Tab-separated table of C-alpha atoms in Angstrom:
chain	number	residue	atom	x	y	z
A	1	MET	CA	0.000	0.000	0.000
A	2	GLY	CA	2.834	2.383	0.892
A	3	LYS	CA	4.475	1.793	-2.503
A	4	VAL	CA	1.241	2.723	-4.302
A	5	VAL	CA	0.964	5.978	-2.336
A	6	LEU	CA	4.599	6.779	-3.111
A	7	ILE	CA	4.109	6.149	-6.827
A	8	VAL	CA	0.986	8.359	-6.883
A	9	ALA	CA	2.853	11.127	-5.078
A	10	ILE	CA	5.729	10.947	-7.542
A	11	LEU	CA	3.305	11.092	-10.509
A	12	ILE	CA	1.566	14.145	-9.007
A	13	LEU	CA	4.885	15.891	-8.515
A	14	LEU	CA	5.947	15.066	-12.056
A	15	ASP	CA	2.637	16.350	-13.412
A	16	HIS	CA	2.977	19.620	-11.476
A	17	SER	CA	6.557	20.054	-12.636
A	18	MET	CA	5.493	19.488	-16.256
A	19	ILE	CA	2.764	22.136	-15.923
A	20	ARG	CA	5.272	24.558	-14.434
A	21	ALA	CA	7.736	23.740	-17.189
A	22	GLN	CA	5.178	24.242	-19.989
A	23	ASN	CA	4.009	27.614	-18.644
A	24	CYS	CA	6.684	30.164	-17.874
A	25	ILE	CA	7.666	33.831	-17.739
A	26	PRO	CA	4.610	35.674	-16.387
A	27	GLY	CA	6.206	39.058	-17.064
A	28	THR	CA	8.245	40.336	-20.023
A	29	LEU	CA	11.379	38.574	-21.223
A	30	VAL	CA	13.837	40.607	-23.333
A	31	LEU	CA	16.510	38.702	-25.225
A	32	ASN	CA	19.330	41.073	-26.242
A	33	GLU	CA	22.158	38.628	-26.993
A	34	GLN	CA	22.602	35.433	-28.984
A	35	SER	CA	23.917	33.798	-25.830
A	36	GLU	CA	20.602	34.488	-24.066
A	37	ILE	CA	18.725	32.830	-26.918
A	38	ASP	CA	21.130	29.871	-26.902
A	39	SER	CA	20.575	29.307	-23.183
A	40	PHE	CA	16.780	29.615	-23.349
A	41	PRO	CA	16.155	25.815	-23.348
A	42	SER	CA	18.306	25.334	-20.254
A	43	ASN	CA	17.024	28.401	-18.457
A	44	TYR	CA	13.388	27.522	-19.181
A	45	PRO	CA	13.312	23.739	-19.697
A	46	GLY	CA	10.131	22.545	-21.359
A	47	CYS	CA	8.738	26.070	-21.599
A	48	GLU	CA	6.152	26.086	-24.382
A	49	ASN	CA	3.768	28.823	-23.269
A	50	ILE	CA	5.077	32.232	-22.287
A	51	LEU	CA	2.451	33.764	-20.022
A	52	GLY	CA	3.782	37.283	-20.520
A	53	SER	CA	5.569	38.953	-23.445
A	54	LEU	CA	8.742	38.270	-25.394
A	55	THR	CA	11.001	40.842	-27.052
A	56	ILE	CA	13.963	39.877	-29.237
A	57	MET	CA	16.103	42.975	-29.857
A	58	GLU	CA	19.864	42.917	-30.049
A	59	SER	CA	21.904	45.223	-27.868
A	60	ALA	CA	24.983	45.102	-30.144
A	61	THR	CA	24.805	45.341	-33.925
A	62	GLY	CA	24.702	41.908	-35.550
A	63	SER	CA	24.732	39.977	-32.303
A	64	ILE	CA	21.509	38.020	-32.906
A	65	THR	CA	21.539	35.715	-35.928
A	66	ASP	CA	19.745	32.499	-34.941
A	67	LEU	CA	16.405	31.901	-33.199
A	68	SER	CA	16.472	28.115	-33.490
A	69	PRO	CA	16.979	27.518	-29.725
A	70	LEU	CA	13.443	28.886	-29.212
A	71	GLY	CA	11.902	25.949	-31.076
A	72	GLN	CA	9.976	24.700	-28.040
A	73	LEU	CA	7.711	27.779	-27.987
A	74	LYS	CA	4.074	27.299	-28.970
A	75	THR	CA	2.283	30.273	-27.412
A	76	VAL	CA	3.073	33.810	-26.319
A	77	HIS	CA	0.120	35.074	-24.307
A	78	GLY	CA	1.299	38.668	-24.396
A	79	ASN	CA	3.173	40.554	-27.112
A	80	LEU	CA	5.885	39.143	-29.364
A	81	ARG	CA	8.287	41.752	-30.716
A	82	ILE	CA	11.203	40.993	-33.034
A	83	ARG	CA	12.905	44.252	-33.891
A	84	GLU	CA	16.192	45.929	-34.767
A	85	ASN	CA	18.212	42.774	-35.382
A	86	ASP	CA	20.612	43.697	-38.177
A	87	SER	CA	21.810	40.215	-39.172
A	88	LEU	CA	18.686	38.121	-38.626
A	89	THR	CA	17.653	36.592	-41.991
A	90	ASN	CA	14.768	34.299	-40.996
A	91	LEU	CA	12.490	33.367	-38.099
A	92	TYR	CA	13.355	29.686	-37.783
A	93	GLY	CA	13.074	28.971	-34.101
A	94	ILE	CA	9.538	30.237	-33.673
A	95	HIS	CA	8.346	27.816	-36.340
A	96	ASN	CA	6.180	25.921	-33.818
A	97	LEU	CA	4.400	29.060	-32.638
A	98	ASP	CA	0.619	28.643	-32.797
A	99	SER	CA	-0.759	31.733	-31.072
A	100	VAL	CA	0.117	35.289	-30.033
A	101	GLY	CA	-2.268	36.696	-27.465
A	102	GLY	CA	-1.223	40.316	-27.939
A	103	ASP	CA	0.701	42.102	-30.698
A	104	LEU	CA	3.045	40.502	-33.199
A	105	LYS	CA	5.562	43.120	-34.328
A	106	ILE	CA	8.366	42.395	-36.795
A	107	GLN	CA	10.143	45.692	-37.255
A	108	LEU	CA	13.391	47.149	-38.545
A	109	ASN	CA	15.196	43.907	-39.276
A	110	PRO	CA	17.168	44.956	-42.385
A	111	SER	CA	18.443	41.477	-43.369
A	112	LEU	CA	15.199	39.578	-42.833
A	113	THR	CA	14.187	38.034	-46.174
A	114	SER	CA	11.404	35.691	-45.090
A	115	ILE	CA	8.764	35.136	-42.429
A	116	SER	CA	7.843	31.703	-43.815
A	117	ASP	CA	8.732	30.069	-40.481
A	118	LEU	CA	5.474	31.416	-39.039
A	119	ILE	CA	3.696	28.681	-40.995
A	120	ASN	CA	2.085	27.163	-37.857
A	121	LEU	CA	0.744	30.467	-36.550
A	122	ASN	CA	-3.064	30.362	-36.400
A	123	HIS	CA	-4.058	33.246	-34.147
A	124	ILE	CA	-3.058	36.889	-33.573
A	125	ASN	CA	-5.302	38.421	-30.970
A	126	ASP	CA	-4.242	42.033	-31.395
A	127	GLU	CA	-1.956	43.952	-33.780
A	128	LEU	CA	0.159	42.634	-36.631
A	129	ASN	CA	2.925	45.072	-37.504
A	130	ILE	CA	5.462	44.334	-40.246
A	131	TRP	CA	7.418	47.526	-40.696
A	132	GLY	CA	10.758	48.628	-42.047
A	133	ASN	CA	12.236	45.293	-43.077
A	134	ASP	CA	14.387	46.323	-46.037
A	135	SER	CA	15.056	42.831	-47.440
A	136	LEU	CA	11.678	41.195	-46.866
A	137	GLU	CA	10.426	39.843	-50.201
A	138	SER	CA	7.291	37.925	-49.236
A	139	LEU	CA	4.592	37.661	-46.584
A	140	SER	CA	4.250	33.918	-47.053
A	141	GLY	CA	4.154	32.308	-43.657
A	142	ILE	CA	0.968	33.739	-42.182
A	143	ASP	CA	-0.994	31.293	-44.291
A	144	SER	CA	-3.141	29.868	-41.487
A	145	VAL	CA	-4.305	33.114	-39.843
A	146	GLY	CA	-7.983	33.775	-40.553
A	147	ARG	CA	-8.682	36.664	-38.199
A	148	ILE	CA	-6.614	39.469	-36.689
A	149	GLY	CA	-8.106	41.098	-33.624
A	150	GLY	CA	-6.401	44.496	-33.896
A	151	ASP	CA	-4.695	46.693	-36.475
A	152	VAL	CA	-2.511	45.468	-39.339
A	153	TYR	CA	0.432	47.611	-40.464
A	154	ILE	CA	2.399	46.626	-43.561
A	155	VAL	CA	4.673	49.641	-43.871
A	156	GLU	CA	8.023	50.541	-45.479
A	157	ASN	CA	9.027	47.119	-46.726
A	158	PRO	CA	10.509	48.189	-50.074
A	159	LEU	CA	10.897	44.731	-51.676
A	160	LEU	CA	7.378	43.459	-50.984
A	161	LYS	CA	5.482	43.047	-54.248
A	162	ASP	CA	2.112	41.709	-53.060
A	163	PHE	CA	0.234	40.042	-50.204
A	164	ILE	CA	0.634	36.435	-51.283
A	165	GLY	CA	0.773	34.653	-47.951
A	166	PHE	CA	-2.598	35.681	-46.478
A	167	PRO	CA	-4.855	33.082	-48.159
A	168	LYS	CA	-7.227	32.564	-45.198
A	169	LEU	CA	-7.388	36.067	-43.763
A	170	ASP	CA	-11.008	37.244	-43.932
A	171	THR	CA	-11.382	39.674	-41.018
A	172	ILE	CA	-9.282	42.517	-39.629
A	173	HIS	CA	-11.070	44.007	-36.647
A	174	GLY	CA	-8.815	47.055	-36.525
A	175	ARG	CA	-7.306	49.323	-39.163
A	176	PHE	CA	-5.404	47.972	-42.139
A	177	ARG	CA	-2.562	50.277	-43.135
A	178	ILE	CA	-0.650	49.662	-46.368
A	179	ALA	CA	1.974	52.378	-46.702
A	180	SER	CA	5.266	53.208	-48.369
A	181	ASN	CA	5.968	49.760	-49.779
A	182	GLN	CA	7.639	51.161	-52.878
A	183	GLY	CA	7.955	47.845	-54.727
A	184	MET	CA	4.362	46.741	-54.172
A	185	THR	CA	2.621	46.411	-57.534
A	186	SER	CA	-0.426	44.415	-56.465
A	187	LEU	CA	-2.706	43.640	-53.529
A	188	ALA	CA	-3.031	40.052	-54.742
A	189	GLY	CA	-3.269	37.707	-51.777
A	190	LEU	CA	-6.032	39.615	-49.989
A	191	GLU	CA	-8.852	37.936	-51.901
A	192	SER	CA	-10.359	36.351	-48.774
A	193	ILE	CA	-10.833	39.588	-46.831
A	194	ARG	CA	-14.500	40.473	-46.360
A	195	TRP	CA	-14.513	42.793	-43.326
A	196	ILE	CA	-12.060	45.376	-42.004
A	197	GLY	CA	-12.260	48.115	-39.420
A	198	GLY	CA	-10.594	50.715	-41.645
A	199	LEU	CA	-8.315	50.864	-44.673
A	200	TRP	CA	-5.342	53.147	-45.361
A	201	VAL	CA	-3.496	52.930	-48.676
A	202	TYR	CA	-0.671	55.497	-48.430
A	203	GLU	CA	2.263	56.345	-50.664
A	204	SER	CA	2.442	52.992	-52.436
A	205	ASP	CA	3.790	54.455	-55.647
A	206	SER	CA	3.844	51.258	-57.737
A	207	LEU	CA	0.162	50.415	-57.266
A	208	THR	CA	-2.091	51.181	-60.246
A	209	ASN	CA	-5.304	49.767	-58.737
A	210	LEU	CA	-6.597	47.990	-55.637
A	211	ASN	CA	-7.394	44.619	-57.205
A	212	GLY	CA	-7.088	41.902	-54.593
A	213	LEU	CA	-9.685	43.444	-52.290
A	214	ASN	CA	-12.541	42.429	-54.577
A	215	THR	CA	-14.475	40.427	-51.956
A	216	LEU	CA	-14.248	43.193	-49.321
A	217	SER	CA	-17.841	44.208	-48.653
A	218	ARG	CA	-17.722	46.158	-45.417
A	219	ILE	CA	-15.419	48.871	-44.137
A	220	ALA	CA	-16.627	49.578	-40.618
A	221	GLY	CA	-14.450	52.677	-40.198
A	222	PHE	CA	-12.690	54.790	-42.784
A	223	LEU	CA	-11.198	54.448	-46.243
A	224	GLU	CA	-8.168	56.624	-47.028
A	225	VAL	CA	-6.358	56.507	-50.364
A	226	VAL	CA	-3.591	59.076	-50.180
A	227	GLY	CA	-0.418	59.902	-52.086
A	228	ASN	CA	-0.245	56.930	-54.460
A	229	ASP	CA	1.455	58.436	-57.511
A	230	ARG	CA	0.629	55.746	-60.105
A	231	LEU	CA	-2.848	54.803	-58.936
A	232	ILE	CA	-5.239	55.134	-61.902
A	233	ASP	CA	-8.512	54.012	-60.321
A	234	LEU	CA	-9.952	52.213	-57.291
A	235	SER	CA	-10.914	48.975	-58.991
A	236	GLY	CA	-10.790	46.219	-56.406
A	237	LEU	CA	-13.281	47.894	-54.079
A	238	ASP	CA	-16.173	46.714	-56.232
A	239	SER	CA	-18.106	45.009	-53.413
A	240	VAL	CA	-18.012	47.855	-50.879
A	241	THR	CA	-21.501	49.243	-50.261
A	242	ARG	CA	-21.041	51.227	-47.058
A	243	ILE	CA	-18.234	53.087	-45.305
A	244	GLY	CA	-18.814	53.386	-41.595
A	245	TRP	CA	-16.877	56.587	-41.034
A	246	PHE	CA	-15.195	58.693	-43.752
A	247	LEU	CA	-13.714	58.489	-47.242
A	248	ARG	CA	-10.584	60.443	-48.232
A	249	ILE	CA	-9.192	60.350	-51.770
A	250	VAL	CA	-6.253	62.750	-51.640
A	251	ASP	CA	-3.092	63.578	-53.594
A	252	ASN	CA	-3.119	60.689	-56.081
A	253	GLU	CA	-1.573	62.445	-59.058
A	254	SER	CA	-2.479	59.846	-61.729
A	255	LEU	CA	-5.972	59.000	-60.471
A	256	ARG	CA	-8.490	59.486	-63.279
A	257	SER	CA	-11.652	58.254	-61.600
A	258	PRO	CA	-12.924	56.445	-58.490
A	259	THR	CA	-13.889	53.447	-60.625
A	260	GLY	CA	-14.358	50.560	-58.228
A	261	LEU	CA	-16.785	52.354	-55.903
A	262	GLU	CA	-19.857	51.824	-58.079
A	263	GLN	CA	-21.691	49.947	-55.292
A	264	LEU	CA	-21.053	52.521	-52.573
A	265	GLU	CA	-24.360	53.799	-51.180
A	266	SER	CA	-23.555	55.684	-47.985
A	267	ILE	CA	-20.725	57.316	-46.060
A	268	ASN	CA	-21.403	57.764	-42.363
A	269	GLY	CA	-18.785	60.508	-42.082
A	270	TYR	CA	-17.216	62.931	-44.531
A	271	LEU	CA	-16.163	62.679	-48.173
A	272	LYS	CA	-12.965	64.489	-49.156
A	273	VAL	CA	-11.697	64.442	-52.740
A	274	GLU	CA	-8.648	66.695	-52.800
A	275	TYR	CA	-5.428	67.397	-54.736
A	276	ASN	CA	-5.907	64.720	-57.409
A	277	ASP	CA	-4.331	66.433	-60.441
A	278	SER	CA	-5.626	64.035	-63.120
A	279	LEU	CA	-9.103	63.324	-61.757
A	280	LEU	CA	-11.604	63.670	-64.611
A	281	ASN	CA	-14.881	62.659	-62.994
A	282	LEU	CA	-16.669	61.167	-60.004
A	283	ASP	CA	-18.965	58.978	-62.093
A	284	ALA	CA	-18.327	55.819	-60.086
A	285	LEU	CA	-20.071	57.391	-57.060
A	286	SER	CA	-23.433	57.376	-58.810
A	287	GLN	CA	-25.096	55.128	-56.166
A	288	LEU	CA	-24.021	57.327	-53.261
A	289	ASP	CA	-27.058	58.955	-51.660
A	290	THR	CA	-25.946	59.944	-48.164
A	291	ILE	CA	-22.910	61.816	-46.844
A	292	GLN	CA	-23.360	62.284	-43.117
A	293	GLY	CA	-20.358	64.556	-42.646
A	294	LEU	CA	-18.510	67.143	-44.728
A	295	LEU	CA	-18.291	67.214	-48.512
A	296	HIS	CA	-14.928	68.574	-49.747
A	297	ILE	CA	-14.093	68.864	-53.445
A	298	VAL	CA	-10.787	70.746	-53.374
A	299	ASP	CA	-7.944	71.409	-55.834
A	300	ASN	CA	-8.648	68.756	-58.458
A	301	ASP	CA	-7.107	70.457	-61.497
A	302	ALA	CA	-8.772	68.405	-64.270
A	303	LEU	CA	-12.242	67.934	-62.774
A	304	VAL	CA	-14.844	69.496	-65.093
A	305	ASP	CA	-18.100	68.726	-63.292
A	306	LEU	CA	-19.516	66.806	-60.342
A	307	SER	CA	-21.258	64.086	-62.312
A	308	GLY	CA	-21.455	61.031	-60.097
A	309	LEU	CA	-22.922	62.949	-57.172
A	310	ASP	CA	-26.364	63.037	-58.811
A	311	SER	CA	-27.947	60.710	-56.234
A	312	VAL	CA	-26.697	62.521	-53.125
A	313	ARG	CA	-29.654	63.859	-51.167
A	314	SER	CA	-28.064	65.174	-48.007
A	315	VAL	CA	-24.747	66.444	-46.656
A	316	GLY	CA	-24.515	66.210	-42.891
A	317	LEU	CA	-22.142	69.128	-42.371
A	318	ASP	CA	-20.374	71.707	-44.572
A	319	MET	CA	-19.957	71.692	-48.354
A	320	ILE	CA	-16.642	73.039	-49.644
A	321	VAL	CA	-15.853	73.348	-53.370
A	322	THR	CA	-12.616	75.287	-53.878
A	323	ASP	CA	-9.572	75.629	-56.149
A	324	ASN	CA	-10.768	73.357	-58.969
A	325	ASP	CA	-9.232	74.929	-62.088
A	326	MET	CA	-11.494	73.346	-64.730
A	327	LEU	CA	-14.752	72.942	-62.807
A	328	ASN	CA	-17.532	74.609	-64.789
A	329	ASP	CA	-20.677	72.792	-63.680
A	330	ILE	CA	-22.105	71.737	-60.312
A	331	SER	CA	-25.562	70.878	-61.601
A	332	SER	CA	-25.104	67.254	-60.506
A	333	LEU	CA	-25.849	68.447	-56.968
A	334	MET	CA	-29.447	69.050	-58.024
A	335	ASN	CA	-30.871	66.344	-55.734
A	336	VAL	CA	-29.171	67.606	-52.577
A	337	ARG	CA	-31.964	68.756	-50.286
A	338	SER	CA	-29.966	69.732	-47.222
A	339	VAL	CA	-26.519	70.949	-46.203
A	340	ASN	CA	-26.382	71.117	-42.418
A	341	GLY	CA	-23.596	73.652	-42.218
A	342	TYR	CA	-22.053	76.263	-44.490
A	343	ILE	CA	-21.413	76.342	-48.227
A	344	HIS	CA	-17.967	77.538	-49.324
A	345	ILE	CA	-17.303	77.960	-53.055
A	346	GLU	CA	-14.027	79.719	-53.832
A	347	ASN	CA	-11.448	80.113	-56.583
A	348	ASN	CA	-13.061	77.961	-59.259
A	349	PRO	CA	-12.103	80.069	-62.308
A	350	MET	CA	-14.392	78.321	-64.823
A	351	LEU	CA	-17.526	78.083	-62.707
A	352	SER	CA	-20.242	80.446	-63.996
A	353	SER	CA	-23.402	79.238	-62.258
A	354	LEU	CA	-24.687	77.819	-58.969
A	355	THR	CA	-27.313	75.807	-60.786
A	356	GLY	CA	-27.483	72.546	-58.855
A	357	LEU	CA	-27.992	74.155	-55.463
A	358	ASP	CA	-31.594	75.045	-56.275
A	359	SER	CA	-33.335	72.505	-54.050
A	360	LEU	CA	-31.456	73.109	-50.790
A	361	ASP	CA	-33.382	73.826	-47.624
A	362	HIS	CA	-32.056	77.314	-46.870
A	363	GLN	CA	-33.067	77.027	-43.212
A	364	LYS	CA	-30.326	74.470	-42.577
A	365	LEU	CA	-27.502	76.631	-43.949
A	366	THR	CA	-25.306	78.340	-41.363
A	367	ASP	CA	-23.185	80.495	-43.704
A	368	LEU	CA	-22.602	81.232	-47.381
A	369	ILE	CA	-19.114	81.901	-48.763
A	370	LEU	CA	-18.741	82.761	-52.467
A	371	LEU	CA	-15.279	84.164	-53.134
A	372	ASP	CA	-12.968	84.766	-56.105
A	373	ASN	CA	-14.777	82.783	-58.768
A	374	PRO	CA	-14.053	85.190	-61.650
A	375	THR	CA	-16.701	83.905	-64.076
A	376	LEU	CA	-19.427	83.186	-61.517
A	377	SER	CA	-22.321	85.470	-62.445
A	378	TYR	CA	-25.401	83.359	-61.799
A	379	CYS	CA	-25.840	82.936	-58.054
A	380	HIS	CA	-29.522	83.737	-57.668
A	381	VAL	CA	-30.876	80.190	-57.554
A	382	LYS	CA	-33.911	79.660	-55.338
A	383	SER	CA	-32.180	78.376	-52.199
A	384	ILE	CA	-29.546	81.137	-52.215
A	385	CYS	CA	-32.203	83.815	-52.698
A	386	GLU	CA	-34.228	82.439	-49.796
A	387	TYR	CA	-31.157	82.359	-47.572
A	388	LEU	CA	-30.067	85.909	-48.398
A	389	LEU	CA	-33.573	87.260	-47.971
A	390	ILE	CA	-33.149	86.868	-44.207
A	391	PRO	CA	-31.005	89.844	-43.051
A	392	ALA	CA	-29.535	87.977	-40.077
A	393	ASN	CA	-28.033	85.221	-42.226
A	394	HIS	CA	-24.285	85.654	-42.655
A	395	ASP	CA	-22.447	85.657	-45.979
A	396	SER	CA	-19.096	86.431	-47.596
A	397	ILE	CA	-19.603	87.249	-51.275
A	398	ALA	CA	-16.799	88.981	-53.211
A	399	GLY	CA	-14.467	88.649	-56.156
A	400	ASN	CA	-16.988	87.004	-58.472
A	401	ALA	CA	-18.292	88.208	-61.860
A	402	THR	CA	-20.983	90.836	-62.308
A	403	GLY	CA	-24.248	89.393	-61.060
A	404	CYS	CA	-22.621	87.790	-58.044
A	405	SER	CA	-20.128	90.352	-56.848
A	406	ASP	CA	-21.789	90.987	-53.477
A	407	ARG	CA	-24.923	90.270	-51.472
A	408	LEU	CA	-26.719	93.337	-52.702
A	409	GLN	CA	-26.202	92.354	-56.334
A	410	VAL	CA	-27.384	88.787	-55.782
A	411	ASN	CA	-30.434	90.033	-53.899
A	412	GLY	CA	-31.215	92.396	-56.722
A	413	ASN	CA	-31.132	89.547	-59.221
A	414	CYS	CA	-33.348	87.487	-56.944
A	415	PHE	CA	-36.058	90.137	-57.284
A	416	THR	CA	-35.591	91.057	-60.931
A	417	GLY	CA	-34.288	87.870	-62.521
A	418	ASP	CA	-35.201	84.245	-62.976
A	419	VAL	CA	-34.912	82.114	-59.841
A	420	SER	CA	-36.150	78.949	-61.455
A	421	GLY	CA	-32.750	77.323	-61.093
A	422	SER	CA	-31.085	77.882	-64.460
A	423	PRO	CA	-29.734	80.981	-66.170
A	424	PRO	CA	-32.429	82.558	-68.381
A	425	ASP	CA	-31.930	82.959	-72.117
A	426	GLU	CA	-32.842	86.584	-71.677
A	427	LEU	CA	-33.341	88.670	-68.578
A	428	ARG	CA	-36.891	89.140	-67.367
A	429	VAL	CA	-37.328	92.282	-65.289
A	430	PHE	CA	-40.127	92.520	-62.755
A	431	PRO	CA	-41.074	95.627	-60.780
A	432	VAL	CA	-40.265	95.482	-57.108
A	433	PRO	CA	-43.606	95.363	-55.310
A	434	VAL	CA	-44.430	98.364	-53.094
A	435	ASN	CA	-47.340	99.329	-50.917
A	436	ASP	CA	-50.119	101.358	-52.481
A	437	ILE	CA	-49.597	105.106	-52.126
């Protein structure tokens, strides 16, 4: 009987020791030297699950070259950071890693050519950040990850050409930032993504379109496409119907149209289309009927009209149309019934008429700014006349052509001209009504 009790006691002790061995490091472990990595198996025998966080960052240039002694690791419950290791070329050693409970950050490793040793990784609970790895050629290795719980940053990896390596990724709960990957010519590899919290495409100068995102149907936050010099259109966003926050299309010098957004119906924040030198039209936005924030159309040198905004019925805040050199027609705004803020139209040298603003509810306007539009002569559309008729309503009207040079002149045309909503073929003069004498 005593032998049985002894054997049971030994088994219990062995079981407890195995549990302790498998789970280790409740805090943060920082490995700064190759010698510390080499001694990991002896310092933490049997350790498979780090309960805290792990940082691998060399203290002396070139001192960390080999992660293979870490091969026993299967889980890091906290953050895993691999950064600033000048001579590290691969991640062999964390090849058995299945899960990261916090962030996975692979940053500033100039010799790293591959992350393929992450092949067994299935789960990233928070942020994925792959940034500043000058020699990284491929993202293959994250093949089994289907969901990322936080943000994804793929930034300043100059040799990356595409996203091949994300075949199962369908959900990014945070923001997805693609920025300054100068060699990236395609978003191929993202075909499984259906839902993201927000999308940034910044300064990726080799991209000509956004093909690869074709199954993306929901952007819960914002969409920003900024500073992509060779981007011609937005094809690839063909399934997006709603943007949960705002849309910015800014400083894309080759962008000709927002083709790819034909299914977009509503923007729950603002729409800003600014500084796109080659933009010819907004036709692809023809299904858009609601902008709940600002509408900015600013400094698009080739934009001739606002066709594509024909279905918009309301703008939740201010409307700003400024510095568009070729803009001569805003009549596509004819279905806008309300602007819940001010209207600012300035320095559009070819714009001659405000036809298109006829149907606005003047009671929702807070200010009217019409400045330095040298050919703008027809301002007395119905909504503007109704707004200016109320003496307390504020305006700034100056620097426009005769007929719209100041408030007094516009008011005069409201009483003596045609306020039907389009410039008359010939002026019809009506007497100003007065009381009987």
